[in-house]
Short mmCIF file of C-alpha atoms in Angstrom, two decimals:
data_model
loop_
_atom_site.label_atom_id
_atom_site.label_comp_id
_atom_site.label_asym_id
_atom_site.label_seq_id
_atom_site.Cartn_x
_atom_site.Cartn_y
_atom_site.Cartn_z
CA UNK A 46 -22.26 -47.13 -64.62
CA UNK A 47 -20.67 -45.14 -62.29
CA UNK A 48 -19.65 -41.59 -63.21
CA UNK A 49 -16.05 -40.59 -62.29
CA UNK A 50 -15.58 -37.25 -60.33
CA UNK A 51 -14.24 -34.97 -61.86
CA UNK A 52 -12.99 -31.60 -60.38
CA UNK A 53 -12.66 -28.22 -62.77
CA UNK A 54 -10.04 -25.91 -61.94
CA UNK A 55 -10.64 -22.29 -63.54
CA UNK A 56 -7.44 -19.88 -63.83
CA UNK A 57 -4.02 -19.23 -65.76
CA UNK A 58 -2.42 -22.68 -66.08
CA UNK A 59 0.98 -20.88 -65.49
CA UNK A 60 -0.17 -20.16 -61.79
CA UNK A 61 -2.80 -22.98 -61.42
CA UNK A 62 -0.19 -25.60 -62.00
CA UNK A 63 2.72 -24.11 -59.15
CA UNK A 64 0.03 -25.79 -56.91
CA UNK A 65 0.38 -28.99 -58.03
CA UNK A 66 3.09 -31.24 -56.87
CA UNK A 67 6.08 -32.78 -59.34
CA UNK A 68 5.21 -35.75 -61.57
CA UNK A 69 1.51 -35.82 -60.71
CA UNK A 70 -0.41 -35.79 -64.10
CA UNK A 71 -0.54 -39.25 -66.32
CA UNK A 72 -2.17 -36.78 -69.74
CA UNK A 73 -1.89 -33.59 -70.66
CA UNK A 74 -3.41 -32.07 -73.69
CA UNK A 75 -3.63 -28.53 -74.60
CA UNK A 76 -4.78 -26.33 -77.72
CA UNK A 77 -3.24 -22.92 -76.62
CA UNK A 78 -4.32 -19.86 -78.61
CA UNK A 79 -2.35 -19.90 -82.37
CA UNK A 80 -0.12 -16.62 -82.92
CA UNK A 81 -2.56 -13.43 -83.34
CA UNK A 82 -5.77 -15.45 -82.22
CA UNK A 83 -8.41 -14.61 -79.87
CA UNK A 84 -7.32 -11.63 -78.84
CA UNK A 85 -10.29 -10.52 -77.62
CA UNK A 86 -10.29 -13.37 -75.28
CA UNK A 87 -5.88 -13.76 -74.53
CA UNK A 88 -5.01 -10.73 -75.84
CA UNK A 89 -3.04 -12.03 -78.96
CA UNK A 90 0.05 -13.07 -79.05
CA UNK A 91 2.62 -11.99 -81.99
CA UNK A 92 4.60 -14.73 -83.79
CA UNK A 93 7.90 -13.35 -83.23
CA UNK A 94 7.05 -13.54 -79.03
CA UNK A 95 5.22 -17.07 -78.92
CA UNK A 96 8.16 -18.99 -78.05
CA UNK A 97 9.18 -17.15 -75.27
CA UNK A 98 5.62 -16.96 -74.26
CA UNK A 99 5.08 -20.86 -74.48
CA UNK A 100 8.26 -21.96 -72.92
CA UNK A 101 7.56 -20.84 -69.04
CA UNK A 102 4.26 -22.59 -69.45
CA UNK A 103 6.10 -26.36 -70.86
CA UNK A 104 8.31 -25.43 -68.71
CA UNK A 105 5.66 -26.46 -65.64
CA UNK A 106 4.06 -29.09 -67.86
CA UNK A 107 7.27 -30.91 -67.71
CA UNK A 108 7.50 -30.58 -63.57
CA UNK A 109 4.34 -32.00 -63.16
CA UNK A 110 3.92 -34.68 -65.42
CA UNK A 111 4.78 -38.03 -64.53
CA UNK A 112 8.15 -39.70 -66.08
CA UNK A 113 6.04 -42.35 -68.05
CA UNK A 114 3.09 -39.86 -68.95
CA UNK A 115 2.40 -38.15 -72.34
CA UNK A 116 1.75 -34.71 -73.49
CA UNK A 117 0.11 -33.77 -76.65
CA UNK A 118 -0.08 -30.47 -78.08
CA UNK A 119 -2.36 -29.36 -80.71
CA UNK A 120 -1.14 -26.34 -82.68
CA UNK A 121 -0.59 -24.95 -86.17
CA UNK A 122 1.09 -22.71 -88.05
CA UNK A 123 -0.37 -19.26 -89.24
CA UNK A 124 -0.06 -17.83 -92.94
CA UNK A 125 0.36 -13.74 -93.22
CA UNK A 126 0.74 -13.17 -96.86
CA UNK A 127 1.60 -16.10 -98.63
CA UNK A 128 4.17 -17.65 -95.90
CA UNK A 129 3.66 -19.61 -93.16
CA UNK A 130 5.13 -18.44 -89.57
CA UNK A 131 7.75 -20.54 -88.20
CA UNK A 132 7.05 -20.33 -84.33
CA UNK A 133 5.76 -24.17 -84.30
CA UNK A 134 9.26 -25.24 -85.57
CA UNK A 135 11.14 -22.65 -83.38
CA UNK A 136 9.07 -23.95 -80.61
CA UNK A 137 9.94 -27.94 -80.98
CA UNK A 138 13.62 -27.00 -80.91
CA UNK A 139 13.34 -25.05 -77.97
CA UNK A 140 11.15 -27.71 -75.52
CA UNK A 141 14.09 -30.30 -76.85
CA UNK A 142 16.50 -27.88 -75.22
CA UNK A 143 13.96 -27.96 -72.32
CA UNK A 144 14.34 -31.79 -71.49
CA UNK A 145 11.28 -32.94 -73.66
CA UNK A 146 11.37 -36.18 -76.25
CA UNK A 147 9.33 -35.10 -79.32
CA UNK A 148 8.50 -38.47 -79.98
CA UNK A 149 5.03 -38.08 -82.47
CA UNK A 150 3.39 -35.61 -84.78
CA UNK A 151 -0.76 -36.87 -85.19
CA UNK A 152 -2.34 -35.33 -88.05
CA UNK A 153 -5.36 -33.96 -87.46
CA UNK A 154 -7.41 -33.94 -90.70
CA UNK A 155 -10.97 -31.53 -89.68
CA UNK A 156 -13.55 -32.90 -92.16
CA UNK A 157 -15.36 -29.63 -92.19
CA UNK A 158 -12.76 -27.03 -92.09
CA UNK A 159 -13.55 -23.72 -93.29
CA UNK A 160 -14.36 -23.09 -96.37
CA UNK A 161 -12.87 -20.37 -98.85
CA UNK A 162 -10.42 -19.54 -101.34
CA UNK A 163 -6.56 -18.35 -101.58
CA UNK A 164 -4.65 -17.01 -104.17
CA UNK A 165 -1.61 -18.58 -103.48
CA UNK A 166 -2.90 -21.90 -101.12
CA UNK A 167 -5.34 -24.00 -100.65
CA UNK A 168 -8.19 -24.54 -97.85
CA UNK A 169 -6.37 -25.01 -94.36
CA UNK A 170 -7.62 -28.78 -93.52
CA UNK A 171 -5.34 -30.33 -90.80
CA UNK A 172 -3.33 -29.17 -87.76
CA UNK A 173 -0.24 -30.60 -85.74
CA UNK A 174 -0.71 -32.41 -82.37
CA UNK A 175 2.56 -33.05 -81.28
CA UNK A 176 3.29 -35.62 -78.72
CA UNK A 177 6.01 -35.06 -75.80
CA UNK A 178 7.38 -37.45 -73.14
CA UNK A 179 9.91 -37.11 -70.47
CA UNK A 180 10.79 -40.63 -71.17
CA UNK A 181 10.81 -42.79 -73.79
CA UNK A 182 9.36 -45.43 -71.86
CA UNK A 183 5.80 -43.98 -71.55
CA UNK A 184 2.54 -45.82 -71.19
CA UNK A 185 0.58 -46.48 -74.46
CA UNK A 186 -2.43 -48.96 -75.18
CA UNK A 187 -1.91 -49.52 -78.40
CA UNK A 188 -4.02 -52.47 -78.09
CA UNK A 189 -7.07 -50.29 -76.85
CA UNK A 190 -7.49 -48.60 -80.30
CA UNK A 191 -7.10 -50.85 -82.61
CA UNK A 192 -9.71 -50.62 -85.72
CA UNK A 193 -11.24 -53.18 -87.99
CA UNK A 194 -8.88 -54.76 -90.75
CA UNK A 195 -11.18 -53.73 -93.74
CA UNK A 196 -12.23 -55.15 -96.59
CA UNK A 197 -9.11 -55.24 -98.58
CA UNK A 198 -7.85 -58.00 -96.42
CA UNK A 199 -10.40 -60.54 -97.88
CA UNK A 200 -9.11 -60.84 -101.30
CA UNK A 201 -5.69 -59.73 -100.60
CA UNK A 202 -4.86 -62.64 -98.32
CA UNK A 203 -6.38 -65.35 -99.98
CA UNK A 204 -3.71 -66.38 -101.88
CA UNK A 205 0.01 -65.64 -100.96
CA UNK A 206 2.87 -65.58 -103.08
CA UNK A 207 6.75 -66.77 -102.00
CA UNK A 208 7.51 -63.31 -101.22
CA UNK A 209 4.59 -62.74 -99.05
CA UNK A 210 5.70 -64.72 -96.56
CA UNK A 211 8.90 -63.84 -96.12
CA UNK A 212 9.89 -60.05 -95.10
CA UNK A 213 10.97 -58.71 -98.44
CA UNK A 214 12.80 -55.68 -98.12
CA UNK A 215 12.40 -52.66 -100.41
CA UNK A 216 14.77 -52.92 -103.51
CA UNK A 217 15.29 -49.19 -103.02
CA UNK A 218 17.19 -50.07 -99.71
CA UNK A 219 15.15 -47.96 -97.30
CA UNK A 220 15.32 -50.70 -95.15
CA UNK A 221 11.53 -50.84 -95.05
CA UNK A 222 9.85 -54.62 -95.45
CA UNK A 223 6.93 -56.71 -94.85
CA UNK A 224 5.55 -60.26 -94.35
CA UNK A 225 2.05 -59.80 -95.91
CA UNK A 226 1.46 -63.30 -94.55
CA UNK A 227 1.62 -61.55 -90.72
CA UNK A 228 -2.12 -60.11 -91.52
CA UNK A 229 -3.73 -63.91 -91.67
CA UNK A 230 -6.48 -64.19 -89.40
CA UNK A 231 -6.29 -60.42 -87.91
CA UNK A 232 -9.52 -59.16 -87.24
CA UNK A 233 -8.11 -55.99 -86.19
CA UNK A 234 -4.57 -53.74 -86.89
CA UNK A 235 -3.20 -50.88 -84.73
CA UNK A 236 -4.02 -47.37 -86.36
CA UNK A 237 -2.49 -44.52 -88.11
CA UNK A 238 -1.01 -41.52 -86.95
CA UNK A 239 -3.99 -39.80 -89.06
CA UNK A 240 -6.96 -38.69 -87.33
CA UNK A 241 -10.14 -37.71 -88.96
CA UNK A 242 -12.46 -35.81 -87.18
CA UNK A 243 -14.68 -32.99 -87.53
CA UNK A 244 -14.22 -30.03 -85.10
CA UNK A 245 -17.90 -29.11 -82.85
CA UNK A 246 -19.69 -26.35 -84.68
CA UNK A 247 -22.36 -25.68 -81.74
CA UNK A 248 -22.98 -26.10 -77.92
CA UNK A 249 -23.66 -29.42 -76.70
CA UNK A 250 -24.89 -30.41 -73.12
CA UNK A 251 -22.16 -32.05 -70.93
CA UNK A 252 -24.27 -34.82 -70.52
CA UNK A 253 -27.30 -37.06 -72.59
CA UNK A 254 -29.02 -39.29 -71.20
CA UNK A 255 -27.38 -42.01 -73.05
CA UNK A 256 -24.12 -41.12 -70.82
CA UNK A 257 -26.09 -41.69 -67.90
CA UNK A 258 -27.64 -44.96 -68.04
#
């Protein structure tokens, strides 16, 4: 199997991506440094400036991504003595303002996240990434990702009552339903908005063998 080519650019994004053209990237993704991390590497940047510091930066992520492409943004919140900084929430407003459609949160549950003890919170095990579009008619294989249908399908749909095949409607009046008859003879159903992964704890090569053949 062929390997696609694939060209690294090093550099500031904010200046790298004046060179690119308008509507020219299908995916972006980013994990920017949080508020008051890495400052050894950024230099840090304080809470109460992250916004303003972001927003120049969206600002050419929305010039160069195409109308129907998708940009996800992984971020979270910092806690300084028992409260959690804002500057995610501050920042969501402001790229609306901007001309972006917030149009999903993913939940990114780390399996391994670090371990320790609070006094007033537990262990830190999940982060945002927040998807933006330009438009809400993006491109989105759904169908590409779907996942098994489990085990609790087998028993469940053997037998159906009357009122799992027809769409019966929460008695609360959420205006949530479903046809539990719809999941006959699925193999496979589209996934959550949940994603369970472990972050990389060492170095690996680019490239095993296994990628190569």
């Amino acid at each position: 199997m062929a390997i696609p080519k694939t060209k690294i650019i090093t550099g500031d994004c904010l200046e790298m991506l004046k060179t690119f053209p308008d509507n020219h990237f299908n995916l972006i993704v980013t994990s920017p440094p949080y508020a008051d991390s890495r400052n050894n590497t950024y230099g840090g940047i304080k809470p109460n400036q992250y916004v303003k510091w972001f927003l120049p930066r969206s600002e050419q992520f929305l010039r160069v991504l195409k109308p129907d492409g998708t940009f996800i943004l992984n971020i979270k919140e910092k806690a300084i003595n028992g409260e959690r900084y804002t500057y995610v929430i501050e920042l969501i407003l402001e790229m609306r303002k901007q001309g972006w459609l917030w149009t999903e949160e993913f939940v990114w549950h780390k399996k391994n996240c670090f371990p320790g003890k609070w006094p007033n919170r537990f262990r830190d095990a999940w982060e945002r990434c927040l998807q933006f579009n330009k438009s809400k008619k993006f491109k989105m294989y759904q169908e590409s990702v779907m996942v098994p249908m489990g085990d609790w399908a087998k028993n469940r749909l053997k037998k159906l009552s009357k009122t799992d095949k027809i769409r019966d409607n929460s008695k609360a009046g959420s205006g949530f339903g479903k046809n539990v008859s719809n999941w006959v003879n699925r193999d496979k159903g589209y996934p959550t908005n949940a994603l369970y992964l472990a972050t990389e704890c060492n170095k690996r090569a680019a490239f095993s063998e296994e990628c190569l053949t």
